[in-house]
């Protein structure tokens, strides 16, 4: 504890001062005779300071006198170390064996003994100690107060934005998806607020898309179902005859519904990553020839020139052949639908860097720039009025993209209104 440490510090200091005093006195006088009287004469003690009087022995307050005793090399007492010992007594060696020897030029002239009873602090030392303790106490209290104040301020500046975030999160979970919190700093909290705002926007966007898609699906299911139920009711009520042509319309509407459901199922599977692909190496030229073969007839009837341009030395790609032909067929069907008679559709393959690029290029009507970013979206149709025609679910390109991405590839579209459209697929080599 601090009084003990202070005491040993004082002892330490006093001892080295005392040693210097002894040496100086010895060098001046040639002996230590009269040292005691000299020290007493220097006594600065103010009258009335209490000493620790014991048996009439009153320890002088002069630090050396108060703290130490001194014997010469033979053990004769020069300064008494305790009340029962008087000047000039010879002490037995075991009494001063542990003392501090004072030597001049290697010759032992005296031994300093430290008083056994712990000396009292002087008034000055006591008040110094008290002052020090008070200053320490005040400092600690001030420090604590400051830390508390800073802590409260810091906690407030942290909790305010966090509270705002928590409230916004609560509102999101209660269904108000579009939430923005103010970003007031660029630190971690600011970044958190930014990410939160971004997340909220994305959640709201995904929710809008989901709602839109549900309503589109409902609409797409409704039209064929209305036609089917209308025909069947009229036939049941005897208003219409069940001619093969009418039954044919019903059958084709049912096919349309089945196609829609199967498309939605494919999309759901790719979304969940559950679509099983049976991949095998396949030459790009083979894929394009297959597609061309399926549509050659239709193209011929429409007066459209369908041609394949694929070098045979291209490296193979690893694909699920059925799925990839479905994708290319989809692109070819679109090209046929949007290209007028006399036009041309090219199926091409080439190397692009490390990847193989397959493209379906037509000289058709093209896609308006405002539609171009949306054509891969689900249920998106360029011409809103023209819905439910042959195979037009608005899912074709969405499925194409999902399937291409399931193969680790990419699909993109380029188009110029009135000039034509190119849809390109890049696939990694097998
Ligand atoms: P859909 O099954 O209705 O054709 P898709 O997803 O296949 O739907 O295509 C989405 C839209 O992109 C189409 O409605 C059409 O407006 C546009 N589109 C696709 N391919 C072409 C093309 N080759 N030329 C012009 N427009 C096209």
Coordinates of C-alpha atoms and ligand atoms in Angstrom, one line a residue:
X1 CA 0.0 0.0 0.0
X2 CA 1.1 3.6 -0.6
X3 CA 2.0 4.7 3.0
X4 CA 4.4 1.7 3.3
X5 CA 5.9 2.4 -0.1
X6 CA 6.2 6.1 0.7
X7 CA 7.9 5.1 4.0
X8 CA 10.5 2.9 2.3
X9 CA 11.1 5.6 -0.3
X10 CA 11.7 8.1 2.5
X11 CA 14.0 5.7 4.2
X12 CA 15.9 5.1 1.0
X13 CA 16.3 8.8 0.3
X14 CA 17.2 9.6 4.0
X15 CA 19.8 6.8 4.1
X16 CA 21.7 8.0 1.0
X17 CA 21.6 11.7 2.3
X18 CA 22.8 10.5 5.7
X19 CA 25.6 8.5 4.1
X20 CA 26.7 11.6 2.2
X21 CA 26.5 13.6 5.4
X22 CA 28.7 11.1 7.3
X23 CA 31.3 11.0 4.6
X24 CA 31.4 14.8 4.5
X25 CA 31.7 15.1 8.3
X26 CA 34.4 12.5 8.4
X27 CA 36.4 14.1 5.7
X28 CA 36.2 17.5 7.5
X29 CA 36.8 16.3 11.0
X30 CA 39.0 13.2 10.5
X31 CA 36.6 11.2 12.8
X32 CA 32.9 10.9 13.6
X33 CA 33.2 12.4 17.1
X34 CA 30.7 15.1 17.7
X35 CA 28.5 14.0 14.8
X36 CA 25.5 13.4 17.1
X37 CA 25.8 16.9 18.6
X38 CA 26.2 18.5 15.1
X39 CA 23.0 16.7 13.9
X40 CA 21.1 17.8 16.9
X41 CA 22.2 21.3 16.4
X42 CA 20.7 21.3 12.9
X43 CA 17.4 20.1 14.3
X44 CA 14.8 22.0 12.3
X45 CA 11.8 20.7 14.3
X46 CA 9.3 23.4 15.1
X47 CA 8.5 23.6 18.7
X48 CA 5.4 21.6 19.8
X49 CA 5.6 18.9 17.2
X50 CA 4.7 15.7 18.9
X51 CA 7.4 13.1 18.9
X52 CA 6.9 9.5 19.9
X53 CA 8.2 9.8 23.4
X54 CA 9.1 6.4 24.8
X55 CA 10.7 6.0 28.3
X56 CA 11.8 9.6 28.1
X57 CA 13.7 8.9 24.8
X58 CA 12.4 11.4 22.3
X59 CA 13.4 10.6 18.8
X60 CA 14.7 13.8 17.2
X61 CA 12.8 14.7 14.0
X62 CA 15.9 15.5 12.0
X63 CA 15.6 12.7 9.4
X64 CA 18.9 10.9 10.2
X65 CA 18.2 11.2 13.9
X66 CA 14.6 10.1 13.5
X67 CA 15.2 7.2 11.1
X68 CA 18.7 5.8 11.7
X69 CA 21.3 4.8 14.2
X70 CA 25.0 4.7 13.6
X71 CA 27.9 2.6 15.0
X72 CA 31.6 2.9 14.1
X73 CA 33.6 0.0 12.7
X74 CA 34.1 -1.5 16.2
X75 CA 30.3 -1.3 17.0
X76 CA 30.6 1.8 19.3
X77 CA 27.3 3.8 19.2
X78 CA 27.6 7.1 17.5
X79 CA 23.9 7.7 17.1
X80 CA 21.5 5.7 19.3
X81 CA 19.2 3.4 17.4
X82 CA 16.8 2.7 20.3
X83 CA 16.0 4.3 23.7
X84 CA 17.9 1.8 25.9
X85 CA 21.2 2.3 24.1
X86 CA 23.3 5.3 24.9
X87 CA 26.2 6.9 23.0
X88 CA 29.5 5.2 23.3
X89 CA 28.1 1.8 24.1
X90 CA 29.6 -1.1 22.2
X91 CA 27.0 -3.2 20.4
X92 CA 27.5 -6.9 19.8
X93 CA 28.3 -7.5 16.1
X94 CA 24.9 -9.4 15.5
X95 CA 23.2 -6.1 16.2
X96 CA 24.8 -4.3 13.3
X97 CA 25.6 -7.1 10.9
X98 CA 22.6 -6.2 8.7
X99 CA 23.4 -2.5 8.7
X100 CA 24.6 -0.5 5.7
X101 CA 28.4 -0.1 5.8
X102 CA 29.8 3.4 5.0
X103 CA 33.3 3.2 3.5
X104 CA 35.9 5.8 2.4
X105 CA 38.6 4.6 0.1
X106 CA 37.7 1.0 0.9
X107 CA 38.0 1.5 4.7
X108 CA 34.9 0.9 6.8
X109 CA 34.2 3.9 9.0
X110 CA 30.7 3.3 10.1
X111 CA 27.6 1.2 9.8
X112 CA 24.1 2.8 9.4
X113 CA 21.4 1.0 11.3
X114 CA 17.8 1.5 10.5
X115 CA 15.5 2.0 13.5
X116 CA 13.4 -1.1 14.2
X117 CA 10.2 0.8 15.3
X118 CA 8.7 2.2 12.1
X119 CA 9.2 5.9 12.4
X120 CA 6.2 8.2 12.3
X121 CA 5.7 10.6 9.4
X122 CA 6.4 14.1 10.2
X123 CA 3.6 16.7 9.9
X124 CA 5.0 17.8 6.5
X125 CA 5.1 14.3 5.2
X126 CA 1.7 13.5 6.6
X127 CA 0.2 16.5 4.9
X128 CA 2.0 15.6 1.7
X129 CA 0.6 12.2 1.9
X130 CA -2.9 13.5 2.6
X131 CA -2.6 16.0 -0.3
X132 CA -1.4 13.2 -2.6
X133 CA -4.2 10.9 -1.6
X134 CA -6.7 13.7 -2.1
X135 CA -5.4 14.6 -5.5
X136 CA -5.4 11.0 -6.5
X137 CA -9.0 10.6 -5.3
X138 CA -10.1 13.8 -7.1
X139 CA -8.3 12.7 -10.2
X140 CA -10.0 9.3 -10.1
X141 CA -13.4 10.7 -9.5
X142 CA -13.0 13.3 -12.2
X143 CA -11.8 10.6 -14.6
X144 CA -14.7 8.4 -13.8
X145 CA -17.2 11.3 -14.3
X146 CA -15.6 12.1 -17.6
X147 CA -15.7 8.4 -18.7
X148 CA -19.3 8.2 -17.7
X149 CA -20.2 11.4 -19.6
X150 CA -18.3 10.2 -22.7
X151 CA -19.9 6.7 -22.4
X152 CA -23.4 8.2 -22.2
X153 CA -22.7 10.5 -25.3
X154 CA -21.2 7.6 -27.3
X155 CA -24.0 5.2 -26.4
X156 CA -26.5 7.8 -27.5
X157 CA -24.8 8.5 -30.8
X158 CA -24.7 4.7 -31.3
X159 CA -28.2 3.9 -30.2
X160 CA -30.0 6.6 -32.1
X161 CA -29.2 5.2 -35.6
X162 CA -29.6 1.6 -34.3
X163 CA -33.0 2.5 -32.9
X164 CA -34.0 4.0 -36.3
X165 CA -32.8 0.8 -38.0
X166 CA -34.7 -1.4 -35.5
X167 CA -37.9 0.6 -36.1
X168 CA -37.5 0.4 -39.9
X169 CA -37.0 -3.3 -39.6
X170 CA -40.1 -3.6 -37.5
X171 CA -42.1 -1.8 -40.1
X172 CA -40.7 -4.1 -42.8
X173 CA -41.8 -7.2 -40.9
X174 CA -45.2 -5.6 -40.5
X175 CA -45.5 -5.5 -44.3
X176 CA -44.3 -1.9 -45.2
X177 CA -41.4 -3.2 -47.3
X178 CA -40.1 0.1 -48.7
X179 CA -38.2 1.7 -45.8
X180 CA -35.4 4.3 -45.9
X181 CA -33.3 5.3 -42.9
X182 CA -31.2 8.4 -43.1
X183 CA -27.5 7.8 -43.6
X184 CA -25.7 10.4 -41.5
X185 CA -22.2 9.0 -41.4
X186 CA -19.7 7.0 -43.5
X187 CA -18.6 4.7 -40.7
X188 CA -19.8 1.2 -40.0
X189 CA -23.2 2.4 -38.9
X190 CA -23.5 4.5 -42.1
X191 CA -22.6 1.5 -44.2
X192 CA -25.1 -0.6 -42.3
X193 CA -27.8 2.0 -42.9
X194 CA -26.9 2.0 -46.6
X195 CA -27.0 -1.8 -46.9
X196 CA -30.3 -1.7 -45.0
X197 CA -31.8 0.8 -47.5
X198 CA -30.6 -1.3 -50.4
X199 CA -32.0 -4.5 -48.9
X200 CA -35.3 -2.8 -48.3
X201 CA -35.5 -1.6 -51.9
X202 CA -34.7 -5.1 -53.2
X203 CA -37.2 -6.8 -51.0
X204 CA -39.9 -4.3 -52.1
X205 CA -38.9 -4.9 -55.8
X206 CA -39.0 -8.7 -55.4
X207 CA -42.3 -8.4 -53.8
X208 CA -43.7 -6.2 -56.6
X209 CA -42.4 -8.7 -59.2
X210 CA -44.0 -11.6 -57.3
X211 CA -47.3 -9.9 -57.2
X212 CA -47.1 -8.9 -60.8
X213 CA -46.2 -12.5 -61.8
X214 CA -49.1 -14.0 -59.7
X215 CA -51.6 -11.7 -61.4
X216 CA -50.1 -12.4 -64.8
X217 CA -50.3 -16.2 -64.2
X218 CA -53.9 -15.8 -63.0
X219 CA -54.7 -13.9 -66.2
X220 CA -52.9 -16.4 -68.4
X221 CA -54.8 -19.3 -66.9
X222 CA -58.1 -17.4 -67.0
X223 CA -58.3 -16.8 -70.7
X224 CA -58.0 -20.5 -71.9
X225 CA -60.2 -21.6 -69.0
X226 CA -62.9 -19.1 -70.0
X227 CA -62.8 -20.3 -73.6
X228 CA -62.9 -24.0 -72.6
X229 CA -65.7 -23.5 -70.1
X230 CA -67.7 -21.3 -72.5
X231 CA -67.6 -24.0 -75.2
X232 CA -68.4 -26.8 -72.8
X233 CA -71.4 -25.0 -71.3
X234 CA -72.8 -24.2 -74.7
X235 CA -72.4 -27.8 -75.9
X236 CA -73.9 -29.1 -72.6
X237 CA -76.9 -26.7 -73.0
X238 CA -77.4 -27.7 -76.6
X239 CA -76.6 -24.2 -77.9
X240 CA -73.6 -25.4 -79.9
X241 CA -72.9 -28.7 -81.6
X242 CA -69.8 -30.6 -80.5
X243 CA -68.1 -30.4 -83.9
X244 CA -64.5 -31.8 -84.3
X245 CA -63.4 -28.2 -85.0
X246 CA -64.9 -26.9 -81.7
X247 CA -63.4 -29.9 -79.8
X248 CA -60.1 -29.0 -81.5
X249 CA -60.2 -25.5 -80.1
X250 CA -60.8 -26.9 -76.6
X251 CA -58.0 -29.4 -77.0
X252 CA -55.6 -26.7 -78.1
X253 CA -56.5 -24.5 -75.2
X254 CA -55.8 -27.4 -72.9
X255 CA -52.5 -27.9 -74.5
X256 CA -51.7 -24.3 -74.0
X257 CA -52.5 -24.6 -70.3
X258 CA -50.4 -27.8 -70.0
X259 CA -47.5 -25.9 -71.6
X260 CA -47.9 -23.0 -69.3
X261 CA -47.9 -25.2 -66.2
X262 CA -44.9 -27.2 -67.5
X263 CA -43.0 -23.9 -68.1
X264 CA -43.8 -22.7 -64.7
X265 CA -42.6 -26.0 -63.2
X266 CA -39.3 -25.8 -65.1
X267 CA -38.8 -22.3 -63.8
X268 CA -39.6 -23.3 -60.2
X269 CA -37.1 -26.2 -60.5
X270 CA -34.3 -24.0 -61.8
X271 CA -35.1 -21.4 -59.1
X272 CA -34.7 -24.1 -56.5
X273 CA -31.7 -25.5 -58.2
X274 CA -33.5 -28.8 -58.5
X275 CA -33.5 -29.2 -62.3
X276 CA -31.6 -32.3 -63.1
X277 CA -29.4 -31.8 -66.2
X278 CA -28.0 -34.9 -67.9
X279 CA -25.0 -33.3 -69.5
X280 CA -22.8 -34.8 -72.2
X281 CA -20.3 -33.5 -74.6
X282 CA -21.9 -32.3 -77.8
X283 CA -20.6 -30.4 -80.9
X284 CA -22.1 -26.9 -81.3
X285 CA -22.8 -27.7 -85.0
X286 CA -24.9 -30.7 -83.9
X287 CA -27.0 -28.6 -81.6
X288 CA -27.7 -26.0 -84.3
X289 CA -28.4 -28.6 -87.0
X290 CA -31.0 -30.3 -84.8
X291 CA -32.8 -27.0 -84.1
X292 CA -32.7 -26.0 -87.8
X293 CA -34.1 -29.4 -88.8
X294 CA -37.1 -28.9 -86.5
X295 CA -38.0 -25.5 -87.9
X296 CA -36.9 -25.8 -91.6
X297 CA -40.4 -26.8 -92.6
X298 CA -42.1 -23.9 -90.9
X299 CA -39.6 -21.4 -92.2
X300 CA -40.0 -22.7 -95.8
X301 CA -43.8 -22.3 -95.5
X302 CA -43.3 -18.7 -94.3
X303 CA -40.8 -17.9 -97.0
X304 CA -38.0 -17.4 -94.6
X305 CA -34.4 -18.5 -95.3
X306 CA -33.1 -20.6 -92.3
X307 CA -29.4 -21.4 -92.4
X308 CA -26.7 -22.8 -90.1
X309 CA -23.2 -21.5 -90.0
X310 CA -21.1 -23.6 -87.5
X311 CA -17.4 -24.7 -88.1
X312 CA -17.1 -28.4 -87.4
X313 CA -13.8 -28.0 -85.6
X314 CA -15.2 -26.1 -82.7
X315 CA -14.6 -27.7 -79.3
X316 CA -17.6 -29.6 -77.8
X317 CA -19.7 -28.1 -75.1
X318 CA -21.1 -30.1 -72.1
X319 CA -24.9 -29.8 -72.2
X320 CA -28.2 -31.5 -71.5
X321 CA -29.0 -31.9 -75.2
X322 CA -32.8 -32.0 -74.8
X323 CA -32.8 -28.8 -72.6
X324 CA -30.3 -26.9 -74.9
X325 CA -32.3 -27.8 -78.0
X326 CA -35.4 -26.6 -76.1
X327 CA -33.6 -23.2 -75.6
X328 CA -32.5 -22.9 -79.2
X329 CA -35.9 -24.0 -80.4
X330 CA -37.5 -21.3 -78.3
X331 CA -35.2 -18.7 -79.9
X332 CA -35.8 -20.0 -83.4
X333 CA -39.6 -20.0 -82.8
X334 CA -39.4 -16.3 -81.7
X335 CA -37.3 -15.4 -84.7
X336 CA -39.8 -17.1 -87.0
X337 CA -42.7 -15.3 -85.4
X338 CA -41.1 -11.9 -85.6
X339 CA -39.6 -12.1 -89.0
X340 CA -41.6 -11.4 -92.1
X341 CA -41.6 -13.4 -95.3
X342 CA -38.4 -13.0 -97.3
X343 CA -36.4 -12.6 -94.1
X344 CA -33.5 -14.6 -92.9
X345 CA -32.6 -16.5 -89.8
X346 CA -29.0 -17.6 -89.1
X347 CA -28.0 -20.1 -86.5
X348 CA -24.2 -19.5 -85.9
X349 CA -21.5 -20.9 -83.6
X350 CA -18.0 -19.6 -83.0
X351 CA -15.3 -19.4 -80.4
X352 CA -15.3 -16.4 -78.1
X353 CA -12.2 -16.4 -75.9
X354 CA -12.4 -19.6 -73.9
X355 CA -16.2 -20.0 -74.4
X356 CA -18.4 -21.2 -77.3
X357 CA -20.9 -18.7 -78.6
X358 CA -24.2 -19.8 -80.1
X359 CA -26.4 -17.2 -81.8
X360 CA -29.8 -17.0 -83.3
X361 CA -29.9 -14.0 -85.6
X362 CA -33.0 -12.8 -87.5
X363 CA -33.8 -9.9 -89.9
X364 CA -37.2 -9.4 -88.2
X365 CA -39.0 -6.4 -86.7
X366 CA -36.5 -6.0 -83.8
X367 CA -37.2 -5.1 -80.2
X368 CA -37.8 -1.6 -79.0
X369 CA -35.0 -0.3 -76.7
X370 CA -37.4 0.1 -73.8
X371 CA -38.5 -3.5 -74.1
X372 CA -35.0 -4.9 -74.5
X373 CA -34.0 -5.0 -70.8
X374 CA -37.2 -6.8 -69.9
X375 CA -37.5 -9.6 -72.5
X376 CA -35.9 -12.1 -70.2
X377 CA -38.3 -11.3 -67.4
X378 CA -41.0 -13.8 -66.6
X379 CA -44.3 -13.3 -68.4
X380 CA -43.0 -10.3 -70.3
X381 CA -44.4 -9.7 -73.7
X382 CA -43.4 -7.0 -76.0
X383 CA -46.9 -6.5 -77.3
X384 CA -49.3 -6.5 -74.3
X385 CA -52.4 -6.8 -76.4
X386 CA -51.2 -10.0 -78.1
X387 CA -51.4 -12.5 -75.3
X388 CA -52.0 -16.2 -75.3
X389 CA -51.4 -16.8 -79.0
X390 CA -49.7 -20.0 -80.1
X391 CA -47.0 -20.8 -77.5
X392 CA -46.7 -17.2 -76.4
X393 CA -46.6 -17.4 -72.6
X394 CA -44.0 -14.7 -72.1
X395 CA -42.0 -17.3 -70.4
X396 CA -39.9 -18.5 -73.3
X397 CA -36.9 -16.3 -72.8
X398 CA -37.1 -16.5 -69.0
X399 CA -36.9 -20.3 -69.3
X400 CA -34.1 -19.9 -71.9
X401 CA -32.1 -17.8 -69.5
X402 CA -32.7 -20.1 -66.5
X403 CA -31.6 -23.1 -68.5
X404 CA -28.5 -21.4 -69.9
X405 CA -27.5 -20.2 -66.4
X406 CA -28.1 -23.7 -65.1
X407 CA -25.4 -24.8 -67.6
X408 CA -23.1 -22.1 -66.3
X409 CA -23.6 -20.0 -69.4
X410 CA -24.9 -16.5 -70.2
X411 CA -27.5 -15.3 -72.6
X412 CA -28.0 -11.8 -74.0
X413 CA -29.9 -9.9 -76.7
X414 CA -29.0 -7.2 -79.1
X415 CA -31.7 -5.7 -81.4
X416 CA -32.3 -2.8 -83.7
X417 CA -35.9 -1.9 -84.4
X418 CA -36.8 -2.7 -88.0
X419 CA -33.4 -4.4 -88.6
X420 CA -33.5 -7.6 -86.6
X421 CA -32.5 -9.3 -83.4
X422 CA -29.6 -11.5 -82.2
X423 CA -29.8 -13.6 -79.1
X424 CA -26.4 -15.0 -78.1
X425 CA -25.6 -17.7 -75.7
X426 CA -22.1 -18.3 -74.3
X427 CA -21.3 -21.7 -72.9
X428 CA -18.1 -23.0 -71.3
X429 CA -16.2 -25.6 -73.2
X430 CA -16.7 -29.2 -72.2
Ligands
LIG1 P1 -43.2 -15.2 -75.7 O1 -43.3 -16.6 -75.3 O2 -44.5 -14.4 -75.4 O3 -42.7 -15.0 -77.0 P2 -40.6 -14.7 -74.8 O4 -40.1 -14.6 -73.4 O5 -40.1 -15.7 -75.7 O6 -42.2 -14.6 -74.7 O7 -40.3 -13.2 -75.4 C1 -40.6 -12.1 -74.7 C2 -40.8 -10.9 -75.7 O8 -39.6 -10.6 -76.3 C3 -41.7 -11.2 -76.8 O9 -43.1 -11.0 -76.4 C4 -41.3 -10.3 -77.9 O10 -41.9 -9.0 -77.7 C5 -39.8 -10.1 -77.7 N1 -39.0 -11.0 -78.6 C6 -38.4 -12.1 -78.3 N2 -37.7 -12.6 -79.4 C7 -37.8 -11.7 -80.4 C8 -37.3 -11.5 -81.7 N3 -36.6 -12.5 -82.3 N4 -37.7 -10.4 -82.4 C9 -38.5 -9.5 -81.9 N5 -39.0 -9.5 -80.6 C10 -38.7 -10.6 -79.9

